[in-house]
């Protein structure tokens, strides 16, 4: 039986810091703070919507996060500025290791690669296509199909049920500890892509089954 590698998208394959060049032009020295708080609020709103049973597309969580941080930091972005930032968010670049690592995985007959994301299928398809890595995925599994967000157990159950494999035959590949803890709780194996040596893992979630510094190290260890 083949093993499924389910790749998180935002922050794992796609670099969410790719927005920073455009932010620099708009908010200057506040860029690092603005970028991090925007990402944090995007995820917070997804978590809250999932708990409330008030699902909205991930892009709405992203826009709401942008609106909040603009108010909180008093950056006074115009509607045109916000629209332009949201458009760029739909064209974020892949990490430099993604294409090479995925191409190497494509040579294995024992591995199935899927993208698994909080983003809508349409948004993820567009991101992966413009980044030149869509061809390496058998499928895109989006949480919109169950209208819950990671780390709700329902989304991980949906992942392995839709792919018709047991939970233990799926490895989640992610740089986001909250995602990994959720997947491990749901019975999946997990690999942490620890892109920064300073990045901590949550102390209460148990250790990942595997930790690597980038996607190429992942391929080296599993093929």
PDB file of C-alpha atoms in Angstrom:
ATOM      1  CA  UNK A   1       0.000   0.000   0.000  1.00  0.00           C
ATOM      2  CA  UNK A   2       1.293   3.464  -0.889  1.00  0.00           C
ATOM      3  CA  UNK A   3       1.928   6.185   1.667  1.00  0.00           C
ATOM      4  CA  UNK A   4       0.270   9.572   1.304  1.00  0.00           C
ATOM      5  CA  UNK A   5       2.295  12.726   1.865  1.00  0.00           C
ATOM      6  CA  UNK A   6      -0.169  15.538   2.569  1.00  0.00           C
ATOM      7  CA  UNK A   7       1.564  18.886   2.196  1.00  0.00           C
ATOM      8  CA  UNK A   8       0.309  21.937   3.986  1.00  0.00           C
ATOM      9  CA  UNK A   9       0.465  24.915   1.625  1.00  0.00           C
ATOM     10  CA  UNK A  10       0.706  28.297   3.367  1.00  0.00           C
ATOM     11  CA  UNK A  11       4.022  28.539   5.195  1.00  0.00           C
ATOM     12  CA  UNK A  12       5.191  25.091   4.077  1.00  0.00           C
ATOM     13  CA  UNK A  13       5.216  25.155   0.276  1.00  0.00           C
ATOM     14  CA  UNK A  14       4.249  28.793  -0.223  1.00  0.00           C
ATOM     15  CA  UNK A  15       6.178  31.590   1.488  1.00  0.00           C
ATOM     16  CA  UNK A  16       3.722  33.883   3.263  1.00  0.00           C
ATOM     17  CA  UNK A  17       6.588  36.329   3.845  1.00  0.00           C
ATOM     18  CA  UNK A  18       6.519  36.927   0.099  1.00  0.00           C
ATOM     19  CA  UNK A  19       4.127  39.782   0.828  1.00  0.00           C
ATOM     20  CA  UNK A  20       6.833  41.767   2.641  1.00  0.00           C
ATOM     21  CA  UNK A  21       8.329  43.572  -0.343  1.00  0.00           C
ATOM     22  CA  UNK A  22       4.967  45.124  -1.146  1.00  0.00           C
ATOM     23  CA  UNK A  23       4.292  45.828   2.527  1.00  0.00           C
ATOM     24  CA  UNK A  24       7.633  47.624   2.779  1.00  0.00           C
ATOM     25  CA  UNK A  25       6.455  50.136   0.189  1.00  0.00           C
ATOM     26  CA  UNK A  26       3.262  50.767   2.182  1.00  0.00           C
ATOM     27  CA  UNK A  27       4.226  50.603   5.859  1.00  0.00           C
ATOM     28  CA  UNK A  28       8.016  50.892   5.879  1.00  0.00           C
ATOM     29  CA  UNK A  29       9.701  49.905   9.131  1.00  0.00           C
ATOM     30  CA  UNK A  30       6.472  48.388  10.444  1.00  0.00           C
ATOM     31  CA  UNK A  31       6.662  45.623   7.840  1.00  0.00           C
ATOM     32  CA  UNK A  32       7.955  42.777  10.077  1.00  0.00           C
ATOM     33  CA  UNK A  33       5.381  43.504  12.778  1.00  0.00           C
ATOM     34  CA  UNK A  34       2.572  44.019  10.280  1.00  0.00           C
ATOM     35  CA  UNK A  35       3.376  40.815   8.380  1.00  0.00           C
ATOM     36  CA  UNK A  36       3.571  38.610  11.480  1.00  0.00           C
ATOM     37  CA  UNK A  37       0.449  40.038  13.089  1.00  0.00           C
ATOM     38  CA  UNK A  38      -1.462  39.651   9.828  1.00  0.00           C
ATOM     39  CA  UNK A  39      -0.536  35.986   9.616  1.00  0.00           C
ATOM     40  CA  UNK A  40      -1.379  35.477  13.295  1.00  0.00           C
ATOM     41  CA  UNK A  41      -4.787  37.146  12.922  1.00  0.00           C
ATOM     42  CA  UNK A  42      -5.552  35.208   9.729  1.00  0.00           C
ATOM     43  CA  UNK A  43      -5.097  31.948  11.641  1.00  0.00           C
ATOM     44  CA  UNK A  44      -6.838  33.205  14.777  1.00  0.00           C
ATOM     45  CA  UNK A  45      -9.936  34.127  12.779  1.00  0.00           C
ATOM     46  CA  UNK A  46      -9.922  30.712  11.096  1.00  0.00           C
ATOM     47  CA  UNK A  47      -9.705  28.997  14.503  1.00  0.00           C
ATOM     48  CA  UNK A  48     -12.511  31.138  15.915  1.00  0.00           C
ATOM     49  CA  UNK A  49     -14.777  30.604  12.911  1.00  0.00           C
ATOM     50  CA  UNK A  50     -14.249  26.858  13.143  1.00  0.00           C
ATOM     51  CA  UNK A  51     -15.129  26.818  16.843  1.00  0.00           C
ATOM     52  CA  UNK A  52     -18.196  28.975  16.239  1.00  0.00           C
ATOM     53  CA  UNK A  53     -19.417  26.902  13.295  1.00  0.00           C
ATOM     54  CA  UNK A  54     -19.331  30.120  11.269  1.00  0.00           C
ATOM     55  CA  UNK A  55     -17.218  29.003   8.306  1.00  0.00           C
ATOM     56  CA  UNK A  56     -16.112  31.529   5.712  1.00  0.00           C
ATOM     57  CA  UNK A  57     -13.565  31.164   2.930  1.00  0.00           C
ATOM     58  CA  UNK A  58      -9.968  31.420   4.133  1.00  0.00           C
ATOM     59  CA  UNK A  59      -9.574  34.524   1.980  1.00  0.00           C
ATOM     60  CA  UNK A  60     -12.169  36.215   4.189  1.00  0.00           C
ATOM     61  CA  UNK A  61     -10.110  35.371   7.265  1.00  0.00           C
ATOM     62  CA  UNK A  62      -7.102  36.823   5.459  1.00  0.00           C
ATOM     63  CA  UNK A  63      -8.940  40.044   4.582  1.00  0.00           C
ATOM     64  CA  UNK A  64     -10.351  40.386   8.095  1.00  0.00           C
ATOM     65  CA  UNK A  65      -6.857  39.964   9.523  1.00  0.00           C
ATOM     66  CA  UNK A  66      -5.537  42.649   7.191  1.00  0.00           C
ATOM     67  CA  UNK A  67      -8.290  45.049   8.234  1.00  0.00           C
ATOM     68  CA  UNK A  68      -7.591  44.440  11.929  1.00  0.00           C
ATOM     69  CA  UNK A  69      -3.833  44.957  11.727  1.00  0.00           C
ATOM     70  CA  UNK A  70      -4.259  48.115   9.660  1.00  0.00           C
ATOM     71  CA  UNK A  71      -6.441  49.533  12.439  1.00  0.00           C
ATOM     72  CA  UNK A  72      -4.244  48.216  15.263  1.00  0.00           C
ATOM     73  CA  UNK A  73      -1.015  49.669  13.825  1.00  0.00           C
ATOM     74  CA  UNK A  74      -2.780  52.790  12.488  1.00  0.00           C
ATOM     75  CA  UNK A  75      -1.174  52.380   9.074  1.00  0.00           C
ATOM     76  CA  UNK A  76      -4.184  53.903   7.304  1.00  0.00           C
ATOM     77  CA  UNK A  77      -4.034  51.749   4.187  1.00  0.00           C
ATOM     78  CA  UNK A  78      -6.457  52.704   1.447  1.00  0.00           C
ATOM     79  CA  UNK A  79      -8.998  50.259   0.053  1.00  0.00           C
ATOM     80  CA  UNK A  80      -6.869  50.090  -3.102  1.00  0.00           C
ATOM     81  CA  UNK A  81      -3.809  49.235  -1.010  1.00  0.00           C
ATOM     82  CA  UNK A  82      -5.698  46.430   0.726  1.00  0.00           C
ATOM     83  CA  UNK A  83      -7.072  45.095  -2.550  1.00  0.00           C
ATOM     84  CA  UNK A  84      -3.551  45.077  -4.015  1.00  0.00           C
ATOM     85  CA  UNK A  85      -2.174  43.208  -0.985  1.00  0.00           C
ATOM     86  CA  UNK A  86      -4.927  40.618  -1.229  1.00  0.00           C
ATOM     87  CA  UNK A  87      -4.202  40.154  -4.926  1.00  0.00           C
ATOM     88  CA  UNK A  88      -0.523  39.590  -4.126  1.00  0.00           C
ATOM     89  CA  UNK A  89      -1.491  37.067  -1.446  1.00  0.00           C
ATOM     90  CA  UNK A  90      -2.983  35.017  -4.260  1.00  0.00           C
ATOM     91  CA  UNK A  91       0.364  35.052  -6.087  1.00  0.00           C
ATOM     92  CA  UNK A  92       2.776  34.309  -3.254  1.00  0.00           C
ATOM     93  CA  UNK A  93       5.984  32.498  -4.271  1.00  0.00           C
ATOM     94  CA  UNK A  94       6.915  28.940  -3.409  1.00  0.00           C
ATOM     95  CA  UNK A  95       9.896  28.346  -1.151  1.00  0.00           C
ATOM     96  CA  UNK A  96      13.039  27.777  -3.196  1.00  0.00           C
ATOM     97  CA  UNK A  97      13.303  24.118  -2.177  1.00  0.00           C
ATOM     98  CA  UNK A  98       9.748  23.168  -3.142  1.00  0.00           C
ATOM     99  CA  UNK A  99      10.025  22.436  -6.867  1.00  0.00           C
ATOM    100  CA  UNK A 100      13.213  20.387  -6.624  1.00  0.00           C
ATOM    101  CA  UNK A 101      12.005  18.319  -3.666  1.00  0.00           C
ATOM    102  CA  UNK A 102       8.614  17.627  -5.197  1.00  0.00           C
ATOM    103  CA  UNK A 103      10.189  16.648  -8.517  1.00  0.00           C
ATOM    104  CA  UNK A 104      12.334  14.114  -6.684  1.00  0.00           C
ATOM    105  CA  UNK A 105       9.297  12.693  -4.901  1.00  0.00           C
ATOM    106  CA  UNK A 106       7.503  12.313  -8.225  1.00  0.00           C
ATOM    107  CA  UNK A 107       9.924   9.519  -9.119  1.00  0.00           C
ATOM    108  CA  UNK A 108       8.665   7.314  -6.280  1.00  0.00           C
ATOM    109  CA  UNK A 109       5.898   4.828  -7.082  1.00  0.00           C
ATOM    110  CA  UNK A 110       5.245   4.204  -3.385  1.00  0.00           C
ATOM    111  CA  UNK A 111       4.349   7.794  -2.457  1.00  0.00           C
ATOM    112  CA  UNK A 112       1.230   9.803  -3.241  1.00  0.00           C
ATOM    113  CA  UNK A 113       1.518  13.583  -2.864  1.00  0.00           C
ATOM    114  CA  UNK A 114      -1.498  15.787  -2.196  1.00  0.00           C
ATOM    115  CA  UNK A 115      -1.893  19.408  -1.151  1.00  0.00           C
ATOM    116  CA  UNK A 116      -3.958  19.856   2.007  1.00  0.00           C
ATOM    117  CA  UNK A 117      -4.948  23.362   2.962  1.00  0.00           C
ATOM    118  CA  UNK A 118      -7.151  25.800   4.835  1.00  0.00           C
ATOM    119  CA  UNK A 119      -7.337  27.651   1.530  1.00  0.00           C
ATOM    120  CA  UNK A 120     -10.096  27.020  -0.984  1.00  0.00           C
ATOM    121  CA  UNK A 121      -9.437  24.555  -3.775  1.00  0.00           C
ATOM    122  CA  UNK A 122      -9.546  27.393  -6.304  1.00  0.00           C
ATOM    123  CA  UNK A 123      -7.075  29.538  -4.373  1.00  0.00           C
ATOM    124  CA  UNK A 124      -4.666  26.675  -3.751  1.00  0.00           C
ATOM    125  CA  UNK A 125      -4.852  25.517  -7.359  1.00  0.00           C
ATOM    126  CA  UNK A 126      -3.971  29.033  -8.490  1.00  0.00           C
ATOM    127  CA  UNK A 127      -1.103  29.373  -6.023  1.00  0.00           C
ATOM    128  CA  UNK A 128       0.471  26.051  -6.920  1.00  0.00           C
ATOM    129  CA  UNK A 129       0.024  26.626 -10.649  1.00  0.00           C
ATOM    130  CA  UNK A 130       1.642  30.063 -10.684  1.00  0.00           C
ATOM    131  CA  UNK A 131       4.461  28.699  -8.513  1.00  0.00           C
ATOM    132  CA  UNK A 132       5.095  25.933 -11.073  1.00  0.00           C
ATOM    133  CA  UNK A 133       4.485  23.011  -8.677  1.00  0.00           C
ATOM    134  CA  UNK A 134       0.854  22.028  -9.321  1.00  0.00           C
ATOM    135  CA  UNK A 135       1.877  19.115 -11.556  1.00  0.00           C
ATOM    136  CA  UNK A 136       3.451  17.259  -8.652  1.00  0.00           C
ATOM    137  CA  UNK A 137       0.188  16.740  -6.779  1.00  0.00           C
ATOM    138  CA  UNK A 138      -2.319  13.982  -7.294  1.00  0.00           C
ATOM    139  CA  UNK A 139      -5.065  16.080  -5.720  1.00  0.00           C
ATOM    140  CA  UNK A 140      -5.909  19.153  -3.656  1.00  0.00           C
ATOM    141  CA  UNK A 141      -7.888  18.552  -0.476  1.00  0.00           C
ATOM    142  CA  UNK A 142      -9.398  21.733   0.932  1.00  0.00           C
ATOM    143  CA  UNK A 143     -11.094  22.217   4.284  1.00  0.00           C
ATOM    144  CA  UNK A 144     -13.902  24.000   2.434  1.00  0.00           C
ATOM    145  CA  UNK A 145     -15.259  20.534   1.681  1.00  0.00           C
ATOM    146  CA  UNK A 146     -16.171  20.101   5.375  1.00  0.00           C
ATOM    147  CA  UNK A 147     -16.425  23.809   6.287  1.00  0.00           C
ATOM    148  CA  UNK A 148     -14.076  23.541   9.228  1.00  0.00           C
ATOM    149  CA  UNK A 149     -10.491  24.705   9.600  1.00  0.00           C
ATOM    150  CA  UNK A 150      -7.369  22.963  10.805  1.00  0.00           C
ATOM    151  CA  UNK A 151      -6.820  21.716  13.518  1.00  0.00           C
ATOM    152  CA  UNK A 152     -10.435  20.487  13.775  1.00  0.00           C
ATOM    153  CA  UNK A 153     -10.323  16.640  13.800  1.00  0.00           C
ATOM    154  CA  UNK A 154     -12.988  16.616  11.087  1.00  0.00           C
ATOM    155  CA  UNK A 155     -10.597  17.980   8.474  1.00  0.00           C
ATOM    156  CA  UNK A 156      -7.977  15.274   9.065  1.00  0.00           C
ATOM    157  CA  UNK A 157     -10.642  12.561   9.004  1.00  0.00           C
ATOM    158  CA  UNK A 158     -11.920  14.013   5.739  1.00  0.00           C
ATOM    159  CA  UNK A 159      -8.403  13.940   4.299  1.00  0.00           C
ATOM    160  CA  UNK A 160      -7.784  10.232   4.770  1.00  0.00           C
ATOM    161  CA  UNK A 161     -11.389   9.225   4.076  1.00  0.00           C
ATOM    162  CA  UNK A 162     -11.450  11.075   0.776  1.00  0.00           C
ATOM    163  CA  UNK A 163      -8.155   9.492  -0.231  1.00  0.00           C
ATOM    164  CA  UNK A 164      -9.478   6.087   0.894  1.00  0.00           C
ATOM    165  CA  UNK A 165      -6.533   5.320   3.145  1.00  0.00           C
ATOM    166  CA  UNK A 166      -6.169   4.709   6.870  1.00  0.00           C
ATOM    167  CA  UNK A 167      -5.032   7.601   9.065  1.00  0.00           C
ATOM    168  CA  UNK A 168      -1.756   5.833   9.866  1.00  0.00           C
ATOM    169  CA  UNK A 169      -0.904   5.706   6.148  1.00  0.00           C
ATOM    170  CA  UNK A 170      -0.886   9.516   5.910  1.00  0.00           C
ATOM    171  CA  UNK A 171       2.020  11.805   6.768  1.00  0.00           C
ATOM    172  CA  UNK A 172       1.213  15.474   7.205  1.00  0.00           C
ATOM    173  CA  UNK A 173       4.120  17.671   6.080  1.00  0.00           C
ATOM    174  CA  UNK A 174       3.858  21.123   7.639  1.00  0.00           C
ATOM    175  CA  UNK A 175       5.837  24.000   9.086  1.00  0.00           C
ATOM    176  CA  UNK A 176       2.935  24.928  11.370  1.00  0.00           C
ATOM    177  CA  UNK A 177       3.016  23.263  14.813  1.00  0.00           C
ATOM    178  CA  UNK A 178      -0.724  23.733  15.390  1.00  0.00           C
ATOM    179  CA  UNK A 179      -1.399  21.751  12.219  1.00  0.00           C
ATOM    180  CA  UNK A 180       0.996  18.980  13.173  1.00  0.00           C
ATOM    181  CA  UNK A 181      -0.447  18.632  16.672  1.00  0.00           C
ATOM    182  CA  UNK A 182      -3.958  18.461  15.230  1.00  0.00           C
ATOM    183  CA  UNK A 183      -2.970  15.796  12.717  1.00  0.00           C
ATOM    184  CA  UNK A 184      -1.097  13.715  15.291  1.00  0.00           C
ATOM    185  CA  UNK A 185      -4.100  13.879  17.623  1.00  0.00           C
ATOM    186  CA  UNK A 186      -6.208  12.563  14.722  1.00  0.00           C
ATOM    187  CA  UNK A 187      -3.907   9.561  14.190  1.00  0.00           C
ATOM    188  CA  UNK A 188      -1.732  10.755  11.316  1.00  0.00           C
ATOM    189  CA  UNK A 189       2.053  10.727  11.209  1.00  0.00           C
ATOM    190  CA  UNK A 190       3.627  14.184  11.086  1.00  0.00           C
ATOM    191  CA  UNK A 191       6.806  15.826   9.815  1.00  0.00           C
ATOM    192  CA  UNK A 192       7.778  19.299  10.932  1.00  0.00           C
ATOM    193  CA  UNK A 193       9.534  21.469   8.362  1.00  0.00           C
ATOM    194  CA  UNK A 194      11.494  23.613  10.802  1.00  0.00           C
ATOM    195  CA  UNK A 195      12.565  26.374   8.450  1.00  0.00           C
ATOM    196  CA  UNK A 196      14.063  28.467  11.256  1.00  0.00           C
ATOM    197  CA  UNK A 197      16.473  26.993  13.791  1.00  0.00           C
ATOM    198  CA  UNK A 198      14.991  29.388  16.354  1.00  0.00           C
ATOM    199  CA  UNK A 199      11.416  28.209  15.822  1.00  0.00           C
ATOM    200  CA  UNK A 200      10.002  26.449  18.913  1.00  0.00           C
ATOM    201  CA  UNK A 201       7.530  23.584  18.877  1.00  0.00           C
ATOM    202  CA  UNK A 202       4.523  23.738  21.206  1.00  0.00           C
ATOM    203  CA  UNK A 203       5.465  22.100  24.476  1.00  0.00           C
ATOM    204  CA  UNK A 204       2.148  20.331  25.074  1.00  0.00           C
ATOM    205  CA  UNK A 205       1.602  18.666  21.720  1.00  0.00           C
ATOM    206  CA  UNK A 206       4.134  15.841  21.812  1.00  0.00           C
ATOM    207  CA  UNK A 207       7.082  15.601  19.461  1.00  0.00           C
ATOM    208  CA  UNK A 208       6.754  15.320  15.658  1.00  0.00           C
ATOM    209  CA  UNK A 209       7.522  11.915  14.188  1.00  0.00           C
ATOM    210  CA  UNK A 210      10.203  13.585  12.099  1.00  0.00           C
ATOM    211  CA  UNK A 211      11.800  17.038  12.059  1.00  0.00           C
ATOM    212  CA  UNK A 212      13.736  18.365   9.063  1.00  0.00           C
ATOM    213  CA  UNK A 213      15.128  21.755   8.123  1.00  0.00           C
ATOM    214  CA  UNK A 214      13.690  21.856   4.601  1.00  0.00           C
ATOM    215  CA  UNK A 215      11.882  19.820   1.981  1.00  0.00           C
ATOM    216  CA  UNK A 216      15.035  18.419   0.421  1.00  0.00           C
ATOM    217  CA  UNK A 217      16.077  16.925   3.741  1.00  0.00           C
ATOM    218  CA  UNK A 218      12.613  15.370   3.932  1.00  0.00           C
ATOM    219  CA  UNK A 219      13.143  13.683   0.561  1.00  0.00           C
ATOM    220  CA  UNK A 220      16.624  12.518   1.548  1.00  0.00           C
ATOM    221  CA  UNK A 221      15.206  10.782   4.609  1.00  0.00           C
ATOM    222  CA  UNK A 222      12.156   9.084   3.106  1.00  0.00           C
ATOM    223  CA  UNK A 223      13.362   7.937  -0.305  1.00  0.00           C
TER     224      UNK A 223
END
